[in-house]
Coordinates of C-alpha atoms and ligand atoms in Angstrom, one line a residue:
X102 CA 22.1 -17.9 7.2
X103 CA 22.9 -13.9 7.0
X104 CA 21.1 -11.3 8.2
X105 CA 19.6 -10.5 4.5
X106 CA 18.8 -13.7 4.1
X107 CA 16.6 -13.8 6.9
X108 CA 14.8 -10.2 6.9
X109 CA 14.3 -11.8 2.9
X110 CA 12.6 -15.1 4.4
X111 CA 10.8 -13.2 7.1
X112 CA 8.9 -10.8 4.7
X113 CA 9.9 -7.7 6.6
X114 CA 9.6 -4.8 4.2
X115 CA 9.6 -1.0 5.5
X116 CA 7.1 -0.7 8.2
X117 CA 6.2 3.2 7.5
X118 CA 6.4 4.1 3.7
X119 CA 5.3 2.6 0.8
X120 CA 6.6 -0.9 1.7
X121 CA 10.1 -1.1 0.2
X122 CA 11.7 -4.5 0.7
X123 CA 14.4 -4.1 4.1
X124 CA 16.8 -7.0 2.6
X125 CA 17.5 -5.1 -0.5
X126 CA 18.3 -2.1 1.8
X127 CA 20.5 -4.0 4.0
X128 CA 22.6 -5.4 1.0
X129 CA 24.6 -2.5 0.6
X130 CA 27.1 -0.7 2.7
X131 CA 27.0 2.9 4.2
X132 CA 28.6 5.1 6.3
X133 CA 25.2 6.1 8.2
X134 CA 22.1 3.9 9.8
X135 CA 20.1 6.6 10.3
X136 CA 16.6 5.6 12.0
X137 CA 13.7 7.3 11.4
X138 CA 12.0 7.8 14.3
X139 CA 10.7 11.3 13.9
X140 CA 6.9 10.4 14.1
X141 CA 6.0 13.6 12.2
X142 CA 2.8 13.5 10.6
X143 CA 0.2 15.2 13.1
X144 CA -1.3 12.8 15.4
X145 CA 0.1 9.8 14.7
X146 CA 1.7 7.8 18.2
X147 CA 2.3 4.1 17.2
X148 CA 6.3 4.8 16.6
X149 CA 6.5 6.3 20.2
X150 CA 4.7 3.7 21.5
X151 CA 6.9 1.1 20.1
X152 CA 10.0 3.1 21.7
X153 CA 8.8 2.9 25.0
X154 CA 7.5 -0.9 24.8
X155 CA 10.0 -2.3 22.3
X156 CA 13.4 -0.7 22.9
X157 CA 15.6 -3.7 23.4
X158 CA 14.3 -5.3 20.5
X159 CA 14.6 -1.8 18.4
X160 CA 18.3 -1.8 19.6
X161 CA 19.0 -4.5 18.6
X162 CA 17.6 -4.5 15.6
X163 CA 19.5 -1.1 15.0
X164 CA 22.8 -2.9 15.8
X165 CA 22.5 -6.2 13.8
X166 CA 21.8 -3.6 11.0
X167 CA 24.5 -1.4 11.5
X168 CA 26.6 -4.5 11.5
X169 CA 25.1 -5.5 8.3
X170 CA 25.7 -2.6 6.4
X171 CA 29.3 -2.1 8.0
X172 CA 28.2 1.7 9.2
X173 CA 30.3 3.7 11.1
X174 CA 27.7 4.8 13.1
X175 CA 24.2 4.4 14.0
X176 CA 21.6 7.3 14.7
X177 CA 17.9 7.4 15.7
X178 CA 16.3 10.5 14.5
X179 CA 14.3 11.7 17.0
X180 CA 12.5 14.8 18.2
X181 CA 13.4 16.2 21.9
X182 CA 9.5 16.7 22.2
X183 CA 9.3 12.7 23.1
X184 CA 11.2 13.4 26.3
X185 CA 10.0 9.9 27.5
X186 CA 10.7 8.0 24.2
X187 CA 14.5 9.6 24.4
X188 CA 14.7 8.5 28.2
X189 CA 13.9 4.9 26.9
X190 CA 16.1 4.6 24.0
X191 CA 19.1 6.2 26.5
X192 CA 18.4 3.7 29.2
X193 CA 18.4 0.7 27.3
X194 CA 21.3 2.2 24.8
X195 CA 23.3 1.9 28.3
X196 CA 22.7 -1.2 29.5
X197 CA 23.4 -2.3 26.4
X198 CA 26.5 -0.7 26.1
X199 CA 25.5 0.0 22.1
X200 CA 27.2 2.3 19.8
X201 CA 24.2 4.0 18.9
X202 CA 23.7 7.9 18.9
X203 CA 20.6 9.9 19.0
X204 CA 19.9 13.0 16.9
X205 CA 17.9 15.5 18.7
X206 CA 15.5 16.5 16.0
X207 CA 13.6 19.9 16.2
X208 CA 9.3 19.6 16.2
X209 CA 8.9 21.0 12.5
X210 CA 6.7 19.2 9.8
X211 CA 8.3 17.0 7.8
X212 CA 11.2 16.1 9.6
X213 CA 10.5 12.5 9.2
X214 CA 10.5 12.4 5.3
X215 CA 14.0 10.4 4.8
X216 CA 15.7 13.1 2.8
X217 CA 15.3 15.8 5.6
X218 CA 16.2 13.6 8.5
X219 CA 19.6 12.5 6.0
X220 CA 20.1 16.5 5.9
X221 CA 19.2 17.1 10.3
X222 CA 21.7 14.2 10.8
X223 CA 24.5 14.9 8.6
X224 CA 24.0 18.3 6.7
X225 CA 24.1 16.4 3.5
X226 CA 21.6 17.0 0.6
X227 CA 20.5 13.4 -1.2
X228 CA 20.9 14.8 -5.0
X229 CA 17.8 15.3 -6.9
X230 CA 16.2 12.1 -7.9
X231 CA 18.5 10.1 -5.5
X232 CA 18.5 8.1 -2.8
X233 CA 20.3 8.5 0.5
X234 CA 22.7 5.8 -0.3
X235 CA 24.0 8.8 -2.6
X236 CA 25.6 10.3 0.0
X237 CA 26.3 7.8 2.4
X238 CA 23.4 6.9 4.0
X239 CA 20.6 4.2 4.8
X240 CA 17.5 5.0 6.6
X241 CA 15.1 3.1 7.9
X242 CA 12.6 3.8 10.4
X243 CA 11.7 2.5 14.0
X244 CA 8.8 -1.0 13.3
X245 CA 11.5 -1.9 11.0
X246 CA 14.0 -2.2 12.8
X247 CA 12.5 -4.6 15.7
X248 CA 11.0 -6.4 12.8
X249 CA 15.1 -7.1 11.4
X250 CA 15.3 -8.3 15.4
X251 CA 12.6 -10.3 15.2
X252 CA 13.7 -11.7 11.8
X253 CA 17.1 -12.7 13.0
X254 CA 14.8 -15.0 15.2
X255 CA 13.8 -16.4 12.6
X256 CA 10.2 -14.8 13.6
X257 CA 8.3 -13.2 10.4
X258 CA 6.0 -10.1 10.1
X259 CA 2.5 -10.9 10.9
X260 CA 1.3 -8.1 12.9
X261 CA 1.1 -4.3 12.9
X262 CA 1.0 -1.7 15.8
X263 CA -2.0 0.8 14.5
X264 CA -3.3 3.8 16.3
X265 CA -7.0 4.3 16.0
X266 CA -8.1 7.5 17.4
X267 CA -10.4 10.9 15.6
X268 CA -13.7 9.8 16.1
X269 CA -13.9 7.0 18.1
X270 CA -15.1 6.2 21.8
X271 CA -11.8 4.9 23.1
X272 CA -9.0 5.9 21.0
X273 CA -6.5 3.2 21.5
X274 CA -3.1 1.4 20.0
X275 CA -4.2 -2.0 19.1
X276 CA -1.9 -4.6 17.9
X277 CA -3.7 -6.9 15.1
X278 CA -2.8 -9.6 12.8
X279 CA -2.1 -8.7 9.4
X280 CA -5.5 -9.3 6.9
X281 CA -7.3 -7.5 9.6
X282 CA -10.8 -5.6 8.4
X283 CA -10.3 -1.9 9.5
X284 CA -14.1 -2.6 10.4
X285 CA -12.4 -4.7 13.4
X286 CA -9.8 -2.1 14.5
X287 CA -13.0 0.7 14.1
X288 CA -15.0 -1.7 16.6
X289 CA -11.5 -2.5 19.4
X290 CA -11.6 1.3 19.4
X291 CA -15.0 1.4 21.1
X292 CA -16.6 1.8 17.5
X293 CA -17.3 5.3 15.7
X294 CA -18.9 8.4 17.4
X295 CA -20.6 9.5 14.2
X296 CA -22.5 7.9 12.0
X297 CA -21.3 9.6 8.7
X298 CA -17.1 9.5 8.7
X299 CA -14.4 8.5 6.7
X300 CA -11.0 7.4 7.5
X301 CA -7.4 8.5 7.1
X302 CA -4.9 5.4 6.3
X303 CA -1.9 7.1 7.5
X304 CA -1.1 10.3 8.3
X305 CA -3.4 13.2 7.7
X306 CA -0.4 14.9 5.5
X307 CA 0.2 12.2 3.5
X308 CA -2.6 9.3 3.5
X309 CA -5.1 8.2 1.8
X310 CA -8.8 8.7 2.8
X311 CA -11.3 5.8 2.5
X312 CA -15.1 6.6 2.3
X313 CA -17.4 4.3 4.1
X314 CA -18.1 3.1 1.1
X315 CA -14.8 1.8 0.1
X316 CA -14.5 0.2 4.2
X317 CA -15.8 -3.5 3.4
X318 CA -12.6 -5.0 2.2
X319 CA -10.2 -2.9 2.9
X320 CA -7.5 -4.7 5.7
X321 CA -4.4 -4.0 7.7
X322 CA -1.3 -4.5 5.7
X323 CA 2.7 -4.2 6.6
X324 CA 3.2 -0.4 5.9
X325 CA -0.5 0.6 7.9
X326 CA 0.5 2.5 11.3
X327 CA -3.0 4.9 11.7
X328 CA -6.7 5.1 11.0
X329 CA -8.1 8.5 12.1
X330 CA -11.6 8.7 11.9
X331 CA -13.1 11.9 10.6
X332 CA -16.8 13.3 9.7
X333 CA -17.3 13.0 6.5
X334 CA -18.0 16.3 5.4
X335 CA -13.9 17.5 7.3
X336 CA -12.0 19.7 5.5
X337 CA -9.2 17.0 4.7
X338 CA -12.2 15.0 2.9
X339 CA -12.9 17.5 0.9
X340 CA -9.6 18.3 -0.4
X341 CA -8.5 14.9 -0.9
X342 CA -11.3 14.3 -3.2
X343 CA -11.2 17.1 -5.4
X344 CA -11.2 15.8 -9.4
X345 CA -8.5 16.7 -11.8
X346 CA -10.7 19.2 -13.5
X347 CA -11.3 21.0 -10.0
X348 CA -7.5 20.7 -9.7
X349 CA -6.8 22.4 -13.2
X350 CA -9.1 24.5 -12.7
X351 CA -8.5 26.1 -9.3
X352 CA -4.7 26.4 -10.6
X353 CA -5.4 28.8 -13.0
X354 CA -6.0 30.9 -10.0
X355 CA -2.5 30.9 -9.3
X356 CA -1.3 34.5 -8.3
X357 CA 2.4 33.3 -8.5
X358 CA 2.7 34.6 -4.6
X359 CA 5.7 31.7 -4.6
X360 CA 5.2 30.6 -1.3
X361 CA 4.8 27.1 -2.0
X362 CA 8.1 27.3 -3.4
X363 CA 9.8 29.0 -0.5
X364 CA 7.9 26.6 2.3
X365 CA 9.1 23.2 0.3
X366 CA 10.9 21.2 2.1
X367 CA 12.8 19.6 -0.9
X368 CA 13.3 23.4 -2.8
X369 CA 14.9 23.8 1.0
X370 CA 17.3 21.8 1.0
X371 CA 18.7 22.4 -2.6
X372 CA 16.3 20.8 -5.2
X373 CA 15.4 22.3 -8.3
X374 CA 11.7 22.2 -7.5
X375 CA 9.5 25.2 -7.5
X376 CA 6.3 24.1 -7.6
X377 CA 5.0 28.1 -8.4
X378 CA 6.6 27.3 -11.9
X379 CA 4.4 24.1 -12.3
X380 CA 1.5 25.8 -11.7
X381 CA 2.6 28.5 -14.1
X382 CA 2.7 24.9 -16.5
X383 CA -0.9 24.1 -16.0
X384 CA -2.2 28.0 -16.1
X385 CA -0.8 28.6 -19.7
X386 CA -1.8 25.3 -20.3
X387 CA 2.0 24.3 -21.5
X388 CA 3.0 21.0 -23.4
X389 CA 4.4 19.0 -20.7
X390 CA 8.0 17.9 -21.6
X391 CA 11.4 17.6 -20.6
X392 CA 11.6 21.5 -19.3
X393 CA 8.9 20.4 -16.5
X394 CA 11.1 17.2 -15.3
X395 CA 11.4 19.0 -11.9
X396 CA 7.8 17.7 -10.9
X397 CA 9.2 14.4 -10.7
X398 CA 10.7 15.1 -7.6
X399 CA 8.0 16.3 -5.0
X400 CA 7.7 13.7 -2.3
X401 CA 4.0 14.7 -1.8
X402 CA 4.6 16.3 1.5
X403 CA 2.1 18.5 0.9
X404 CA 3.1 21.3 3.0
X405 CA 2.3 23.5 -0.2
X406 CA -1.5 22.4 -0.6
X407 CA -2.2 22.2 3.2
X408 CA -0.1 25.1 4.6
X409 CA 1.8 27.5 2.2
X410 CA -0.8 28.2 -0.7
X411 CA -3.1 31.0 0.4
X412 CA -5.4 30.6 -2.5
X413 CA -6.4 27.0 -1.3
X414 CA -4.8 25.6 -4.6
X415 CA -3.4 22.0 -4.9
X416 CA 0.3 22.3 -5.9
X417 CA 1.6 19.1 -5.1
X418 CA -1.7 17.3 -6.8
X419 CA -0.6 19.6 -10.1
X420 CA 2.9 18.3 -9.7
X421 CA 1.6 15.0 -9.7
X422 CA -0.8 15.5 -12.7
X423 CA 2.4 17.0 -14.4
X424 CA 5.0 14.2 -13.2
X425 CA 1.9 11.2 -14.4
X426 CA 2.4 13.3 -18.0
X427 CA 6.2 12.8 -18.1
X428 CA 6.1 9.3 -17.0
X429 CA 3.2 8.3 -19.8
X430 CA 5.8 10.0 -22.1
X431 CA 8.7 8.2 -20.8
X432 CA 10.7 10.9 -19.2
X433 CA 13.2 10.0 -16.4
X434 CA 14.6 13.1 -14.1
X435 CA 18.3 14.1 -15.2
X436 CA 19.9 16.0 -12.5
X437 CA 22.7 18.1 -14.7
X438 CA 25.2 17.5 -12.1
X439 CA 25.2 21.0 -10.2
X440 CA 26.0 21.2 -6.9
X441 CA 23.0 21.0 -4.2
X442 CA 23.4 23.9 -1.9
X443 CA 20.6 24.4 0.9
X444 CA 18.8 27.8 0.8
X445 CA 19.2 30.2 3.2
X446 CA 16.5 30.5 5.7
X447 CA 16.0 27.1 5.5
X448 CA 15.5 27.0 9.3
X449 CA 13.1 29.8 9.7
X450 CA 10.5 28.5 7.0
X451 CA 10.1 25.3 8.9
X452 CA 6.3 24.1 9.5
X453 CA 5.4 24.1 13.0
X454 CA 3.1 21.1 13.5
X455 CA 1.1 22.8 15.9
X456 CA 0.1 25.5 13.3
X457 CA -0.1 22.6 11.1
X458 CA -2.7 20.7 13.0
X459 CA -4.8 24.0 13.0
X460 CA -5.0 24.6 9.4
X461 CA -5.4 21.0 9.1
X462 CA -9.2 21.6 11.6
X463 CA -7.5 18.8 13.4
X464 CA -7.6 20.7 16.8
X465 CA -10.5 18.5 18.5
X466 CA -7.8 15.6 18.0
X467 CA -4.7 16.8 19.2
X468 CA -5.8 16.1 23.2
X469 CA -6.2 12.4 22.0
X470 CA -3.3 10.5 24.1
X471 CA -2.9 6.9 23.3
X472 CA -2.3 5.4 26.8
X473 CA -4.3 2.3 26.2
X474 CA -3.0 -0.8 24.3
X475 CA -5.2 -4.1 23.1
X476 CA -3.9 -7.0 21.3
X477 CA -6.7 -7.6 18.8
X478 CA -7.6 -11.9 18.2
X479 CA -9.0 -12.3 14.8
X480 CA -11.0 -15.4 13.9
X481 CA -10.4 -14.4 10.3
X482 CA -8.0 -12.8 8.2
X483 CA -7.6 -11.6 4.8
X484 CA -4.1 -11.5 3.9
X485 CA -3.4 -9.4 1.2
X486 CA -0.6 -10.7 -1.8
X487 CA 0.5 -7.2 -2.3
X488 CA 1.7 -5.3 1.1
X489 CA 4.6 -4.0 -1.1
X490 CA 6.8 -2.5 -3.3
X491 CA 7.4 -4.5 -6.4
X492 CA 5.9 -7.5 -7.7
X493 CA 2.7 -9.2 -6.0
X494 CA 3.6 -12.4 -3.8
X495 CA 2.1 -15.9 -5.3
X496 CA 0.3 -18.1 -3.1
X497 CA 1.7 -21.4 -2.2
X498 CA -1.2 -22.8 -0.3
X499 CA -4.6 -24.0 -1.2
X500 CA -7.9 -24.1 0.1
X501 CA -8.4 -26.3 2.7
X502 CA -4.2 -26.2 3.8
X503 CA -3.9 -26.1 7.7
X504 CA -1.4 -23.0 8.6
X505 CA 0.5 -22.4 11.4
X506 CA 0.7 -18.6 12.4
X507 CA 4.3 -17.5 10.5
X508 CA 3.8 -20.2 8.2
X509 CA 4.4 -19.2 4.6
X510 CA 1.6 -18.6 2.4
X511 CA 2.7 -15.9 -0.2
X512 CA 6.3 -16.3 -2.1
X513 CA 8.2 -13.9 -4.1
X514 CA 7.8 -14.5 -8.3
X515 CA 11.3 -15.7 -8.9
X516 CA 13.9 -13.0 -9.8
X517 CA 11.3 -10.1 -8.7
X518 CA 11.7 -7.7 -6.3
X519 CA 9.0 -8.3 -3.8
X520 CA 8.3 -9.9 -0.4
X521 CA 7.5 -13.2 1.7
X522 CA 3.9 -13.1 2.9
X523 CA 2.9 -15.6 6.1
X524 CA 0.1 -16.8 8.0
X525 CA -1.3 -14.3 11.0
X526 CA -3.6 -16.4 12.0
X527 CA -3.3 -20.5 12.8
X528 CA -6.4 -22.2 11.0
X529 CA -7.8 -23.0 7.7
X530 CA -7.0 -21.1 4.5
X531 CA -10.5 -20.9 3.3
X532 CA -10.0 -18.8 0.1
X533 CA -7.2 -18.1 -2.3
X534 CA -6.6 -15.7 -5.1
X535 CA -4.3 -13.8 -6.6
X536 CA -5.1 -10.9 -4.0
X537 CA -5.5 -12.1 -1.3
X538 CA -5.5 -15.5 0.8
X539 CA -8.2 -15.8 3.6
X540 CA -7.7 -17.9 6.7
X541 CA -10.5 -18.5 9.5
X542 CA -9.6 -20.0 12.7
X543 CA -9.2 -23.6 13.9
Ligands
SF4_798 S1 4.3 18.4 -1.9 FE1 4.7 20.6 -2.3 S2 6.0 21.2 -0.6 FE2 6.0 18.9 -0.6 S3 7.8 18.4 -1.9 FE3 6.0 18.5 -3.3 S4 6.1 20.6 -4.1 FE4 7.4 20.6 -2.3
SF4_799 S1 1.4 29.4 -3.0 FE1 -0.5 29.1 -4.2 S2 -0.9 31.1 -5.2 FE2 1.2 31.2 -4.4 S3 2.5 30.6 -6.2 FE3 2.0 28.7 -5.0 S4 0.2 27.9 -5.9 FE4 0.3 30.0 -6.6

């Protein structure tokens, strides 16, 4: 069986985005594996972790890819700051005698979104609305890569590496099965400090905050890597749940300053996107059509809402809003073809994540070093049918089925892009439906 073939039947989509299936990625050919391992989002540890305690496996992972996709070479992204990380990967790159290169990334915020490590690597601009195939690249990051090891023996995805830390009494990476209640990881951190908190599911740049009300029923999937506890009253609550009329409104407050514009990472590097112009969209309350197709291409970063905006406004949540208005109407981004040039000063308007982390009130955090690792044992699971991009997985086991841990319980609808979903947890599937399938233990 191939290598796509088995990162197919082993579920493995990628480990730190938004869950796109790896086999589809490694059924193409490019000149570049770059690997993501540039950890960027403020606070987050689990991918230096996993360089330190997985590094054969991530080599080799790297090299069956690179084999894969017949690249010419093979380069992990990552920042000098992780001096010990960088003395792993060149130790084991050694022994192993593998032609693999590492990029010595600077410590700026975001260096790990996929389109400005393709640019740090190789210079080259992805063209607006593209992918890094475009020019010659495919990148994938560093969970993903020891789970296309793990894959070629013939092992599938059923746990995930999480760091728990913010409020918490012993902030910790835990390893858990997948379907695991963030109640659970919450409790093998020593439990909450505070009583009234919510919780970032990623990174505080670019995840999602869940209230304690939304907790019960919400479980570790394949592309969870962080839950940071915070009060529930924190700044980053409060801005991630502002309403669309708050949004709007605040907007027309706009003074046209144009530092979001000059801060974005993607207006940086080339791309026609200035969000300033958006929000002059929104102020003059503008029908949204074709002229505004531009929105389309923020990655969310959020560098303009969270650092460059000095009148607190929410430029990439207005982008958003606009880009949800072109999609309802059908409207696709056209790039016209012009070349992508990066703008000057592109290095100096960097985001240094320390300054970052300030403006982010993340400060009491930052100390918060994740020596300590614990292997979590669940006696149930929830596994969800939708840890992915594309179409839900199907069960193909009943209640009552004894599975083996790796066993396949969740297939992909046939001739849909999706992903294989297994068993965590050896036991009893005691509940099926078209979310999720619950196992319990023995
Ligand atoms: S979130 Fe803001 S800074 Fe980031 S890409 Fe979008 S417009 Fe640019
Ligand atoms: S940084 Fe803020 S005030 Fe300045 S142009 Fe952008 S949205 Fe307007």
């Amino acid at each position: 069986m191939d290598l796509v073939e088995l990162v197919r039947q082993a579920g493995v989509v990628g480990a730190g985005g938004a869950g796109f299936p790896t086999h589809v990625k490694l059924n193409a050919e490019a000149e570049y594996l770059i690997i993501n391992a540039a950890e960027c989002e403020p606070l987050l540890q689990t991918d230096q972790f996993l360089m330190r305690e997985r590094t054969a496996e991530l080599i080799g992972g790297i090299l069956l890819a690179k084999r894969q996709i017949k690249a010419t070479k093979a380069v992990i992204a990552v920042k000098g700051k992780y001096a010990q990380e960088v003395a792993c990967l060149k130790e084991t790159i050694t022994r192993l005698e593998a032609d693999v290169e590492i990029h010595d990334l600077q410590n700026f915020y975001p260096a790990g979104d996929e389109q400005m490590t393709v640019f740090e690597v190789t210079g080259r601009s992805v063209p607006p609305g593209g992918i890094p195939l475009n020019v010659g690249c495919v990148v994938s990051n560093v969970m993903t890569m020891i789970n296309v090891f793990e894959a070629s023996q013939n092992i599938p995805v059923t746990d995930k590496y999480v760091s728990v830390l913010g409020e918490v009494r012993e902030p910790r990476l835990i390893k858990v099965p997948l379907g695991t209640p963030f109640e659970a990881c919450l409790e093998a951190a020593g439990g909450t400090t505070i009583s009234n908190f919510c919780i970032i599911r990623g990174g505080p740049m670019m995840g999602g905050v869940v209230s304690q009300e939304q907790l019960s029923g919400m479980t570790i999937g394949k592309t969870d890597g962080a839950l940071i506890v915070i009060p529930a009253d924190h700044y980053l609550v409060t801005r991630a749940t502002e309403t669309e009329t708050q949004i709007i409104n605040r907007a027309r407050a706009c003074i046209q300053c144009g530092f979001c514009t000059e801060q974005c990472p993607r207006y940086l590097i080339g791309h026609p996107l200035h969000p300033h112009k958006m929000m002059k969209a929104v102020k003059y309350a503008e029908e949204i059509n074709e002229s505004h197709q531009e929105a389309l291409l923020c990655c969310g970063c959020g560098v303009c809402e969270m650092y460059s905006c000095p009148m607190g406004i929410s430029p990439r949540k207005v982008n958003f809003y606009i880009a949800n208005k072109l999609r309802e109407k059908g409207i696709r981004y056209q790039h016209d073809g012009s070349e992508i040039i990066a703008r000057d000063g592109r290095e100096f308007r960097k985001v240094p994540p320390a300054r970052l982390i300030s403006r982010l009130d993340l400060n009491d955090y930052d100390h918060q070093t994740l020596h300590e690792y614990r292997e979590v044992a669940m006696d149930e699971v929830f596994v969800s049918l939708r840890q992915h991009i594309g179409a839900p997985s199907q069960a193909v086991v009943s209640v009552g089925d004894q599975v083996a841990k790796g066993q396949l319980i969740g297939a992909t609808p046939e001739g849909q892009l999706g992903s294989m979903i297994h068993a965590s947890l050896a036991g009893r599937v005691v509940s099926v439906d078209e979310r999720q399938v619950v196992i319990a233990r023995g």
